PDB file of N, CA and C in Angstrom:
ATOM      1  N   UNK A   1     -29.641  28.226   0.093  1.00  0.00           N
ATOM      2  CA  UNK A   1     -28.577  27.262  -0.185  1.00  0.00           C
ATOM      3  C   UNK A   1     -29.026  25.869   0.258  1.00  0.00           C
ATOM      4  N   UNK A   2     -28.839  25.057  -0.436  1.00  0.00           N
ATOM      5  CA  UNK A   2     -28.825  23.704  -0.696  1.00  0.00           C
ATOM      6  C   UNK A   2     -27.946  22.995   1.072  1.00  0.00           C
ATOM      7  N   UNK A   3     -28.781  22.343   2.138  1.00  0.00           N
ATOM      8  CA  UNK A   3     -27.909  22.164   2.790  1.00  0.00           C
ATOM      9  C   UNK A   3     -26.919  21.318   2.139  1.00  0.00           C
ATOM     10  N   UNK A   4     -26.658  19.973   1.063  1.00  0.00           N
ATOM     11  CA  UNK A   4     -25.640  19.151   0.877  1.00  0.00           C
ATOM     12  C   UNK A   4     -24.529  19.827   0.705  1.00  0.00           C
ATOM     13  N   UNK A   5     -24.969  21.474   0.511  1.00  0.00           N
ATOM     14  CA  UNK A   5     -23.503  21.855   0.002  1.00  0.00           C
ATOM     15  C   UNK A   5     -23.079  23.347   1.381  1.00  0.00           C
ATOM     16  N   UNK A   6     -23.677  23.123   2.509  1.00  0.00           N
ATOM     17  CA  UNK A   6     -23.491  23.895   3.595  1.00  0.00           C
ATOM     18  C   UNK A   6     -22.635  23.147   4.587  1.00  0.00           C
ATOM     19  N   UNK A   7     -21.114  23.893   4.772  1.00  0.00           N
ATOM     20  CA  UNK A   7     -20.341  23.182   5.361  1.00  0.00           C
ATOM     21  C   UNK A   7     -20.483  23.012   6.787  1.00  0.00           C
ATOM     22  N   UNK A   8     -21.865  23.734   7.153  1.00  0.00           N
ATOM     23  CA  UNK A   8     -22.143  23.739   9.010  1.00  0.00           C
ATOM     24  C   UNK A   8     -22.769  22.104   8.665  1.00  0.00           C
ATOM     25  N   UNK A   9     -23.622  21.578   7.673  1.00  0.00           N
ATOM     26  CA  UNK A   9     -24.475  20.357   7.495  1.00  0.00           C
ATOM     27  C   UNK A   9     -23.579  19.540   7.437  1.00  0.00           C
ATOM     28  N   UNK A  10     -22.587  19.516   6.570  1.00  0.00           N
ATOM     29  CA  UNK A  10     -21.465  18.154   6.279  1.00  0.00           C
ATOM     30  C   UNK A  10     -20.045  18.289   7.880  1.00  0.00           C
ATOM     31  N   UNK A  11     -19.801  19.010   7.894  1.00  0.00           N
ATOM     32  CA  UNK A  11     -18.597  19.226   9.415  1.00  0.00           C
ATOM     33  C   UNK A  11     -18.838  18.220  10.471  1.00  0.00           C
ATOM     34  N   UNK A  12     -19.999  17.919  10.992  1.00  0.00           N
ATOM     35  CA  UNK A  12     -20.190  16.731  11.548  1.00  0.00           C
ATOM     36  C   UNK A  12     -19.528  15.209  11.044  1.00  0.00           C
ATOM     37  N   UNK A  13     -20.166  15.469   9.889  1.00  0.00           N
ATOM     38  CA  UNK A  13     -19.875  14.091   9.121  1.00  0.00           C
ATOM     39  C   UNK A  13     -18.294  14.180   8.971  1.00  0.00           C
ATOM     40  N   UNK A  14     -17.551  15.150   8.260  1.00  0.00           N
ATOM     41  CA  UNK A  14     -16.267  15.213   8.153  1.00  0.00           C
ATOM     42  C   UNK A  14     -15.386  15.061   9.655  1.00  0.00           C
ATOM     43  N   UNK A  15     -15.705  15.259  10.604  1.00  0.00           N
ATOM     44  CA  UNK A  15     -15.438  15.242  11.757  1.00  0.00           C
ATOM     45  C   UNK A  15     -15.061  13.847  12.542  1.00  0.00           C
ATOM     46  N   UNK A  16     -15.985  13.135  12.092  1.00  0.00           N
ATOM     47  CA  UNK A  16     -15.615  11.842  12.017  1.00  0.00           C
ATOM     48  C   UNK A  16     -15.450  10.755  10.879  1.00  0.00           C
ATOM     49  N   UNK A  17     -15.359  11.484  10.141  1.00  0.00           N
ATOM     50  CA  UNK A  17     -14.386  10.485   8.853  1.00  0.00           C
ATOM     51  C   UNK A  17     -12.989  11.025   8.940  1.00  0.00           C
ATOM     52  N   UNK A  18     -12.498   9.483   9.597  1.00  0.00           N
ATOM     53  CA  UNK A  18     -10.975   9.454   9.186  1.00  0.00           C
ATOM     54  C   UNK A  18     -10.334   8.392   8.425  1.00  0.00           C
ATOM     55  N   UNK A  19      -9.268   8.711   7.443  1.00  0.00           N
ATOM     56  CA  UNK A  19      -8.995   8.155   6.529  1.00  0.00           C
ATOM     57  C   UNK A  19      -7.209   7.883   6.726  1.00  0.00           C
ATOM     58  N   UNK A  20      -6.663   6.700   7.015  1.00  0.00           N
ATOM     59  CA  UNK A  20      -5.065   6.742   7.338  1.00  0.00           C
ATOM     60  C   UNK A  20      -4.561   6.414   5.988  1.00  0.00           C
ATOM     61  N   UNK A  21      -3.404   7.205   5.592  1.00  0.00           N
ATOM     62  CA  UNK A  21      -3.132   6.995   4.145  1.00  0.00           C
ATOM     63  C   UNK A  21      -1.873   7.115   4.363  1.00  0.00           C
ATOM     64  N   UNK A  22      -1.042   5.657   3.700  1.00  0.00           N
ATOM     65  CA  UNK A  22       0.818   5.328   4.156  1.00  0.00           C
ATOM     66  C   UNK A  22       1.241   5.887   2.991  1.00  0.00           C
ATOM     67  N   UNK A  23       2.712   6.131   2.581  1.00  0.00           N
ATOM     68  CA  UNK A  23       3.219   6.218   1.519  1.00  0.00           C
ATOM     69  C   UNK A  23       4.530   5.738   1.789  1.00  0.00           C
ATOM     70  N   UNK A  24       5.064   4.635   0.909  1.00  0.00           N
ATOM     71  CA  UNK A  24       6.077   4.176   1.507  1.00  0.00           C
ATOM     72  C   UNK A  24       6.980   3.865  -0.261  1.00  0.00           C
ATOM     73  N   UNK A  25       8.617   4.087  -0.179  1.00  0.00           N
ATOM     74  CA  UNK A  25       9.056   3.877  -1.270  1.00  0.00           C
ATOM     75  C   UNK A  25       9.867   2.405  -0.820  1.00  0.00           C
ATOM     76  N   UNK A  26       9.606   1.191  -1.702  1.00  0.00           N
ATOM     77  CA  UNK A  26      10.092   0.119  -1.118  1.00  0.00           C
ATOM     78  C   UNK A  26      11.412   0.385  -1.475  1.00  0.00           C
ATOM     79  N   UNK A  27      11.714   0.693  -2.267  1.00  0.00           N
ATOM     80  CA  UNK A  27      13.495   0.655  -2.668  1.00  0.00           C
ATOM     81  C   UNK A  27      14.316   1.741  -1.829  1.00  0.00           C
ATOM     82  N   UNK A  28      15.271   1.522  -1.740  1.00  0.00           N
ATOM     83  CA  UNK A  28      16.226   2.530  -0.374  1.00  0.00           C
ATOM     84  C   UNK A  28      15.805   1.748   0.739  1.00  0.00           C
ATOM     85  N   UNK A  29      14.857   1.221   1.145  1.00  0.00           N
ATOM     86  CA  UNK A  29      14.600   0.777   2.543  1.00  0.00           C
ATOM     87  C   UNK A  29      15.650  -0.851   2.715  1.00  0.00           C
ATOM     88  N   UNK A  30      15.039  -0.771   4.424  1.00  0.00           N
ATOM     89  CA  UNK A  30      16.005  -1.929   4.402  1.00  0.00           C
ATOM     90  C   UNK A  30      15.233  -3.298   4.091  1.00  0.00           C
ATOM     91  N   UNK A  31      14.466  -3.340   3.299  1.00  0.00           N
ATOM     92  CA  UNK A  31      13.617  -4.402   2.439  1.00  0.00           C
ATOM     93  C   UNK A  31      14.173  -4.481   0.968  1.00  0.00           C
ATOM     94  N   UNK A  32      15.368  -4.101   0.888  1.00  0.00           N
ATOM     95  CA  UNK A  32      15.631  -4.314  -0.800  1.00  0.00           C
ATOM     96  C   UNK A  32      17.329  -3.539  -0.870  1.00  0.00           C
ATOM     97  N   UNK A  33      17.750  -4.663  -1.042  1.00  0.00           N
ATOM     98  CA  UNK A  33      19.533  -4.423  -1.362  1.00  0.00           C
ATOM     99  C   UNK A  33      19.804  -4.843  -2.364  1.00  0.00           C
ATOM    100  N   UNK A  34      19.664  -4.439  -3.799  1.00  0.00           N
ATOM    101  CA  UNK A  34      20.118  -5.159  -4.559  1.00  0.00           C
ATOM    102  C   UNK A  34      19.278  -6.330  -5.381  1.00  0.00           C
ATOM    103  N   UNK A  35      19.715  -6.698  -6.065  1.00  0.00           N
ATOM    104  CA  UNK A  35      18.653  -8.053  -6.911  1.00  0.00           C
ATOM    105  C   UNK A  35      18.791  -8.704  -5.651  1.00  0.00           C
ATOM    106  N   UNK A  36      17.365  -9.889  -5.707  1.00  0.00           N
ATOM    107  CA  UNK A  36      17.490 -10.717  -4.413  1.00  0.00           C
ATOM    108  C   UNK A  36      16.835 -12.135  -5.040  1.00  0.00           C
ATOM    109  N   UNK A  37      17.306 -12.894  -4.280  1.00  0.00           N
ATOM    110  CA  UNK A  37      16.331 -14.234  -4.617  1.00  0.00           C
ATOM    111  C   UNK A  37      15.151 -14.377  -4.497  1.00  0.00           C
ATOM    112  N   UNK A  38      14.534 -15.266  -4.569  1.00  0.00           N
ATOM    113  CA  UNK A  38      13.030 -15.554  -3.639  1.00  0.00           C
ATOM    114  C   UNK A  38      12.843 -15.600  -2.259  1.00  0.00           C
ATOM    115  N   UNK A  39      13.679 -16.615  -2.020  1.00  0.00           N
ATOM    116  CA  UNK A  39      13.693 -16.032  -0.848  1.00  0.00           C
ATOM    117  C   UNK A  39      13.788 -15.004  -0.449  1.00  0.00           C
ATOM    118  N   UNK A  40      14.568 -14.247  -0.287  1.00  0.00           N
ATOM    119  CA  UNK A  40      15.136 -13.050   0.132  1.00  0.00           C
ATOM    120  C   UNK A  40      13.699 -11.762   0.160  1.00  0.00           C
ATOM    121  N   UNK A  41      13.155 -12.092  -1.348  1.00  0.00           N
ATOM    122  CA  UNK A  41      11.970 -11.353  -1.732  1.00  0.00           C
ATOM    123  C   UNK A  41      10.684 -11.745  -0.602  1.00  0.00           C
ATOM    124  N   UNK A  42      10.517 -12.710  -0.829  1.00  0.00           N
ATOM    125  CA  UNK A  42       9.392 -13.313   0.642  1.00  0.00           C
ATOM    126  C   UNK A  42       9.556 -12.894   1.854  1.00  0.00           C
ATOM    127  N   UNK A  43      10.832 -12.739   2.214  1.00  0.00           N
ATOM    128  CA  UNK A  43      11.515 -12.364   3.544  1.00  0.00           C
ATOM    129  C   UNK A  43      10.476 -11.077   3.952  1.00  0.00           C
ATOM    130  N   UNK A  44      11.340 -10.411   2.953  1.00  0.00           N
ATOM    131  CA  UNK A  44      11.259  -9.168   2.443  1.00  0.00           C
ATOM    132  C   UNK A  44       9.691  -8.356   2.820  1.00  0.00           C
ATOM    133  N   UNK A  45       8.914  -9.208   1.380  1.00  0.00           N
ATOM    134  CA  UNK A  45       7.284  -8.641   1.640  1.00  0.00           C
ATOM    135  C   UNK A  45       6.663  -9.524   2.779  1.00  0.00           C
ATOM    136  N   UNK A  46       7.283 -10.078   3.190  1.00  0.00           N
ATOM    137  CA  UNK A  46       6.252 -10.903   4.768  1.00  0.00           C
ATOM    138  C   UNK A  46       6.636  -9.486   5.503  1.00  0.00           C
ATOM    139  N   UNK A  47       7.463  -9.254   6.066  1.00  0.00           N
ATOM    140  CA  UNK A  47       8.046  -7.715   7.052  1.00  0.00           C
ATOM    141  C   UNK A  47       6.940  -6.822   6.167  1.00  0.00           C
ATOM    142  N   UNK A  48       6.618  -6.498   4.789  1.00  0.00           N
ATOM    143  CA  UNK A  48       6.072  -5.516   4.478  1.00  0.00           C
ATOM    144  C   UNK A  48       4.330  -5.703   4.956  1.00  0.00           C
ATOM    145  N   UNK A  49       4.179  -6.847   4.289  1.00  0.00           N
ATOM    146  CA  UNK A  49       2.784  -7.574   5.042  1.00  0.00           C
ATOM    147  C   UNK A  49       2.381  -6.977   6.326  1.00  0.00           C
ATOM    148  N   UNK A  50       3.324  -7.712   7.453  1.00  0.00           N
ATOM    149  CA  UNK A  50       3.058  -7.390   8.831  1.00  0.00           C
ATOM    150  C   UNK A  50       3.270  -5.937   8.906  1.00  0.00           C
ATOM    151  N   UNK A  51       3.657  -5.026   8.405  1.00  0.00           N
ATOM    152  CA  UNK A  51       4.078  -3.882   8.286  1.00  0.00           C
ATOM    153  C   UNK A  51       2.373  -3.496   8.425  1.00  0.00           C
ATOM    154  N   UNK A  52       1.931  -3.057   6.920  1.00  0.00           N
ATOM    155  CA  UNK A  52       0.626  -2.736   6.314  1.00  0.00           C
ATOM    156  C   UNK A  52      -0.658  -3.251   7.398  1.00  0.00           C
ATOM    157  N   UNK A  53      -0.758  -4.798   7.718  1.00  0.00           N
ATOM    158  CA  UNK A  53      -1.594  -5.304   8.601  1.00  0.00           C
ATOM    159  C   UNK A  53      -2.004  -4.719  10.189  1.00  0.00           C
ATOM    160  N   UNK A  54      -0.500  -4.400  10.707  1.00  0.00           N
ATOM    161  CA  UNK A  54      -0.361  -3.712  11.941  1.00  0.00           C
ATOM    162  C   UNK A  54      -0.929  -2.174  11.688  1.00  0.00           C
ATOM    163  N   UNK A  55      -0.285  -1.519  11.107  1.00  0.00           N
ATOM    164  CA  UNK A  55      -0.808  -0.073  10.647  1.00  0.00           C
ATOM    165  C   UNK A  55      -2.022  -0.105  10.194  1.00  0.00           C
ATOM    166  N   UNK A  56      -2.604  -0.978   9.279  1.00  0.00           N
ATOM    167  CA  UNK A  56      -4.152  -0.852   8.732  1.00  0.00           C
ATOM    168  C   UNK A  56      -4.594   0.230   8.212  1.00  0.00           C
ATOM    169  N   UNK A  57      -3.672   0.769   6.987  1.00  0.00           N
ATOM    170  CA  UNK A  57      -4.051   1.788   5.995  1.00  0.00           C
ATOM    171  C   UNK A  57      -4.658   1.746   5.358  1.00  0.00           C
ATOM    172  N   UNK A  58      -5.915   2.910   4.944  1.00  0.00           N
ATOM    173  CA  UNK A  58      -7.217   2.788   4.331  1.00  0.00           C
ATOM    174  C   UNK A  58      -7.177   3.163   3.046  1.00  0.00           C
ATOM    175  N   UNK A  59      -5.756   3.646   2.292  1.00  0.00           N
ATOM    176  CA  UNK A  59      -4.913   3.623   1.618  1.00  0.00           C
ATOM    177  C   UNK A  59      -3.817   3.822   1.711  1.00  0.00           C
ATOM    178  N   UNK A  60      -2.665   2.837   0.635  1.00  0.00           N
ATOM    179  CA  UNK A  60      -1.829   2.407   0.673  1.00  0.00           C
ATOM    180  C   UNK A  60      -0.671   3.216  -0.318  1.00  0.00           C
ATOM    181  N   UNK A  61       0.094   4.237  -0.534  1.00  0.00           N
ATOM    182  CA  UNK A  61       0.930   3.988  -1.564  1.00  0.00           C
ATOM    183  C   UNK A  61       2.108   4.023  -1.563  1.00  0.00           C
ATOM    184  N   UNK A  62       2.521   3.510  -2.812  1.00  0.00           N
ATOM    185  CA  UNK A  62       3.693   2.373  -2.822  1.00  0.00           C
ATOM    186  C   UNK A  62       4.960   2.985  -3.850  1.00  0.00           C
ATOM    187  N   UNK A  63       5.869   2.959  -3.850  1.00  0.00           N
ATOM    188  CA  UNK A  63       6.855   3.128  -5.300  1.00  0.00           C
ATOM    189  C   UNK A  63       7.695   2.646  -5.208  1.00  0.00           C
ATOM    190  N   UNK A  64       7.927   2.366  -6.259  1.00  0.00           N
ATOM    191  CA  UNK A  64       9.151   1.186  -7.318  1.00  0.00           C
ATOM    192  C   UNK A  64       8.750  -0.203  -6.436  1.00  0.00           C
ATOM    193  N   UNK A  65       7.774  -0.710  -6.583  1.00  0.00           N
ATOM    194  CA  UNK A  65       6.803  -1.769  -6.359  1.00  0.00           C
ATOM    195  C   UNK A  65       7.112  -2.563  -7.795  1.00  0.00           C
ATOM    196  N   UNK A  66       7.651  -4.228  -7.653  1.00  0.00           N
ATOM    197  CA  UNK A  66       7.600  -4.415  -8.935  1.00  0.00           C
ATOM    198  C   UNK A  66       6.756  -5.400  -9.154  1.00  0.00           C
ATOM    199  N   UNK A  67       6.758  -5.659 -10.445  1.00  0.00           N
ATOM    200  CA  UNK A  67       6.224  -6.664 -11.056  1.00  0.00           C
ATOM    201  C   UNK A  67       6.680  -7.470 -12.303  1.00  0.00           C
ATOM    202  N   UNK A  68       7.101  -8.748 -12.029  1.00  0.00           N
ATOM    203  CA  UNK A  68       8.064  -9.355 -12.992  1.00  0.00           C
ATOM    204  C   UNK A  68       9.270  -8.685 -13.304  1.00  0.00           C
ATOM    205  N   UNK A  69      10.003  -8.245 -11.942  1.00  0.00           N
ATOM    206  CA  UNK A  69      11.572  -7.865 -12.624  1.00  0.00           C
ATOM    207  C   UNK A  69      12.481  -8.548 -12.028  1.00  0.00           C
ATOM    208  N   UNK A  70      13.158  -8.487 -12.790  1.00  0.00           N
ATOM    209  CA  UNK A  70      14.737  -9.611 -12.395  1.00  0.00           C
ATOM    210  C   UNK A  70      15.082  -9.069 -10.872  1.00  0.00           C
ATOM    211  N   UNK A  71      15.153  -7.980 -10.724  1.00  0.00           N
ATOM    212  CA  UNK A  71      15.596  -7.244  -9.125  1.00  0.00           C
ATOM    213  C   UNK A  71      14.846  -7.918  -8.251  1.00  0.00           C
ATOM    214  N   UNK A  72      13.706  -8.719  -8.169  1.00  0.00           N
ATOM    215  CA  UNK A  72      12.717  -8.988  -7.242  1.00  0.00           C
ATOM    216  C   UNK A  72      12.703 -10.039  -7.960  1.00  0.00           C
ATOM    217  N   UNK A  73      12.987 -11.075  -8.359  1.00  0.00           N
ATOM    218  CA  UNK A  73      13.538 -12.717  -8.404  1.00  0.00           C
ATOM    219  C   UNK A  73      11.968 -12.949  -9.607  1.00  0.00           C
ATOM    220  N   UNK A  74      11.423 -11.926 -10.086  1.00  0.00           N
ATOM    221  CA  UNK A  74      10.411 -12.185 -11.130  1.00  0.00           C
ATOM    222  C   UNK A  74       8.845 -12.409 -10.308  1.00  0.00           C
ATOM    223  N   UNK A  75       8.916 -11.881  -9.211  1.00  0.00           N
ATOM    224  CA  UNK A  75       7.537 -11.954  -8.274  1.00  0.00           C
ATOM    225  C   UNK A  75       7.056 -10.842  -8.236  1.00  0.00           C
ATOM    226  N   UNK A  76       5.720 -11.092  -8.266  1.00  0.00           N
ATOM    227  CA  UNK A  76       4.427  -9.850  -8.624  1.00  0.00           C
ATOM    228  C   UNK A  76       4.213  -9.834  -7.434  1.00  0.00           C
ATOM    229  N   UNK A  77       4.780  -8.407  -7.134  1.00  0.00           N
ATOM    230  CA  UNK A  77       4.947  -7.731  -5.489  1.00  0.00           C
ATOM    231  C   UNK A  77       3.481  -7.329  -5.416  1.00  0.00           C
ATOM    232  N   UNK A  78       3.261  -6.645  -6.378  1.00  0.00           N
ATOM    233  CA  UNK A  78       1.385  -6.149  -5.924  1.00  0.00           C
ATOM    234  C   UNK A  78       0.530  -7.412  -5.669  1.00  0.00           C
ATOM    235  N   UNK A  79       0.499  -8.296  -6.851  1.00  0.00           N
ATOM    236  CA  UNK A  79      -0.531  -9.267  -6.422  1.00  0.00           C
ATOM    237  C   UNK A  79       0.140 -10.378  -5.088  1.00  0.00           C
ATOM    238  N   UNK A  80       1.500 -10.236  -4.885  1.00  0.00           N
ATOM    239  CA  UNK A  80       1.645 -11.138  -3.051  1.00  0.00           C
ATOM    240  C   UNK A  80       1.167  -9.967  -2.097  1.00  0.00           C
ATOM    241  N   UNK A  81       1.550  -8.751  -2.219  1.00  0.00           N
ATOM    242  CA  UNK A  81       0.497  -7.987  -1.046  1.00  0.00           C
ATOM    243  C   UNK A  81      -0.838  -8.191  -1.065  1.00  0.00           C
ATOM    244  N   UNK A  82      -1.451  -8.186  -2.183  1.00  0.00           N
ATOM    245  CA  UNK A  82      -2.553  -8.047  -2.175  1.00  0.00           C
ATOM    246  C   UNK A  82      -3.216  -9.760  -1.926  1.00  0.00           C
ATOM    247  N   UNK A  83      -2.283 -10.538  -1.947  1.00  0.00           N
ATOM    248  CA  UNK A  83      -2.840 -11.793  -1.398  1.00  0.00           C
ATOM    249  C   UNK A  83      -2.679 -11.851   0.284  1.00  0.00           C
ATOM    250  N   UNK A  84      -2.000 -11.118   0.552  1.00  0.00           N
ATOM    251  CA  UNK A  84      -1.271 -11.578   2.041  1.00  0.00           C
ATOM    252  C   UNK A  84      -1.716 -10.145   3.211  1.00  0.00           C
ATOM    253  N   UNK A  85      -2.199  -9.319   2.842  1.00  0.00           N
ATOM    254  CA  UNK A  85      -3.166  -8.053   3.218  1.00  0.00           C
ATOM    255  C   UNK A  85      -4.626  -8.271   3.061  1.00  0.00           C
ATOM    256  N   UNK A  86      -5.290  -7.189   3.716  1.00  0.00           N
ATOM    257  CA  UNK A  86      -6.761  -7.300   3.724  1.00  0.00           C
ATOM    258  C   UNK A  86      -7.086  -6.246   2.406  1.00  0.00           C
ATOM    259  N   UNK A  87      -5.942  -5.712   2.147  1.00  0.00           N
ATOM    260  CA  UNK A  87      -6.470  -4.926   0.468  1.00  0.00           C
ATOM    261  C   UNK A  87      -7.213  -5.749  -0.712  1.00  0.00           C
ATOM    262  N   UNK A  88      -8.557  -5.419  -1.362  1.00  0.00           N
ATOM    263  CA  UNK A  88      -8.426  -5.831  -2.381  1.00  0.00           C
ATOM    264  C   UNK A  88      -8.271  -5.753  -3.527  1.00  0.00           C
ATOM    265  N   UNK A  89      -8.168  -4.266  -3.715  1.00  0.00           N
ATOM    266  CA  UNK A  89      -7.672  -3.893  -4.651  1.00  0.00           C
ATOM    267  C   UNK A  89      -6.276  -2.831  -4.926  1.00  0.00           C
ATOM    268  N   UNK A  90      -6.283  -2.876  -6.517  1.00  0.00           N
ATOM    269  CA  UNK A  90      -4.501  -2.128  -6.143  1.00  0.00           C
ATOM    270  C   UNK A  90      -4.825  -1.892  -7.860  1.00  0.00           C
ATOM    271  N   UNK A  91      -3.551  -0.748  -7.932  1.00  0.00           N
ATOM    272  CA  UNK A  91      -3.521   0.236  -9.725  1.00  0.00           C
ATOM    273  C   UNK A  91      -2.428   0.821  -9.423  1.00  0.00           C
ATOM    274  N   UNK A  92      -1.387   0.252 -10.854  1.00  0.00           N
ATOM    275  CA  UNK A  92      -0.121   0.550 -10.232  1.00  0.00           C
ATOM    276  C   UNK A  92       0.118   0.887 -12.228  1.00  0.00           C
ATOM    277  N   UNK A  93       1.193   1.638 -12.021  1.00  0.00           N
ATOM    278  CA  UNK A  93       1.450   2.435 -13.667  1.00  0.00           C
ATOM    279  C   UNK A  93       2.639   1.644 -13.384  1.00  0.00           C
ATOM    280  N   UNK A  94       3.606   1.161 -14.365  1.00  0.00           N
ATOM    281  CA  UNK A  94       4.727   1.080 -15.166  1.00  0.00           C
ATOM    282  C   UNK A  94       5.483   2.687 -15.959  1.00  0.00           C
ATOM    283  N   UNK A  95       6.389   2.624 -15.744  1.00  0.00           N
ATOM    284  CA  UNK A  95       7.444   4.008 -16.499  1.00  0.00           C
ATOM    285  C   UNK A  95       8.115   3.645 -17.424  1.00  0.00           C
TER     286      UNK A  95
END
């Protein structure tokens, strides 16, 4: 057998790879009551910001995250996290 594929060879390595992975639904929380202004929305993802920054998740996921909807004053929630976090990237589906 091939050691790459002998789990006594890789267990070390897995042993110390750790990976923190959040899952958080923004809506229901107390970050979102309702349509909100801009303000309100900034408020809002700054708390989520410092949220993500403090924790330092090596992935992130997210739901009912918007982008351009009237409920969230027409602000692209992925691309202000992703300006205001150390993430640089992000892939988000529409329903």
């Amino acid at each position: 057998m091939n050691n790459y594929f002998n789990s006594n060879f890789l267990y070390p390595l897995f042993e110390k790879l750790q990976i923190l992975v959040k899952s958080n639904n923004l809506e229901g929380k107390v970050f979102f009551k309702g349509w909100q202004n801009k303000d309100e929305v900034f408020n809002n993802l700054t708390g989520i910001a410092d949220f993500i920054n403090r924790e330092q998740p090596d992935i992130l996921l997210v739901q009912e995250i918007d982008v351009q909807s009237k409920r969230t004053a027409y602000i692209n929630q992925i691309q202000w996290l992703l300006d205001h976090t150390y993430f640089n990237y992000a892939a988000y589906a529409s329903v």
